[in-house]
Amino acid sequence: MNWNELISALALAMFIVVLYPVAKNKLKDNPRGTTEDWLTFVVIIGAVMLFVGVLLMSL
């Protein structure tokens, strides 16, 4: 393991240690989505997938 890998691993570990409490708090105190919110999410994701599919088919 060279120095670059060691520094990268330490930085990743620091990010996990620092961000875990924040993420845990955000997940605990978030508002719940309604059915309309989830339907809008599914429609948008479906539209993006359709768009990407059309782009890939045109290659």
XYZ file of C-alpha atoms in Angstrom:
59
model
C 0.000 0.000 0.000
C 1.578 3.285 -1.062
C 1.139 6.709 0.512
C -1.618 7.820 -1.879
C -3.770 4.822 -1.035
C -3.152 5.286 2.680
C -4.094 8.970 2.606
C -7.194 8.196 0.523
C -8.270 5.483 2.958
C -7.777 7.803 5.935
C -9.750 10.582 4.213
C -12.592 8.157 3.459
C -12.639 6.977 7.067
C -12.735 10.585 8.293
C -15.645 11.395 5.964
C -17.584 8.388 7.248
C -16.920 9.250 10.905
C -17.854 12.913 10.443
C -20.873 12.436 8.192
C -22.487 9.429 9.907
C -24.070 11.390 12.800
C -25.374 14.039 10.399
C -26.886 11.433 8.056
C -28.411 9.540 10.986
C -30.038 12.735 12.274
C -31.349 13.678 8.816
C -32.886 10.244 8.314
C -34.556 10.347 11.728
C -36.028 13.860 11.447
C -37.135 13.925 7.804
C -40.730 14.426 6.654
C -42.481 11.399 5.193
C -43.384 11.500 1.499
C -47.003 11.313 0.451
C -48.343 9.088 -2.311
C -48.387 12.091 -4.647
C -44.711 12.792 -3.904
C -43.732 9.206 -4.713
C -45.839 9.172 -7.888
C -44.110 12.348 -9.078
C -40.729 10.770 -8.323
C -41.592 7.619 -10.293
C -42.855 9.632 -13.279
C -39.691 11.758 -13.394
C -37.382 8.737 -13.091
C -39.401 6.947 -15.787
C -39.107 9.954 -18.091
C -35.348 10.094 -17.573
C -35.035 6.369 -18.260
C -37.132 6.723 -21.420
C -35.001 9.649 -22.587
C -31.770 7.727 -21.985
C -33.221 4.692 -23.760
C -34.125 6.793 -26.796
C -30.642 8.277 -26.843
C -29.044 4.829 -26.631
C -31.252 3.470 -29.406
C -30.218 6.310 -31.710
C -26.537 5.278 -31.559
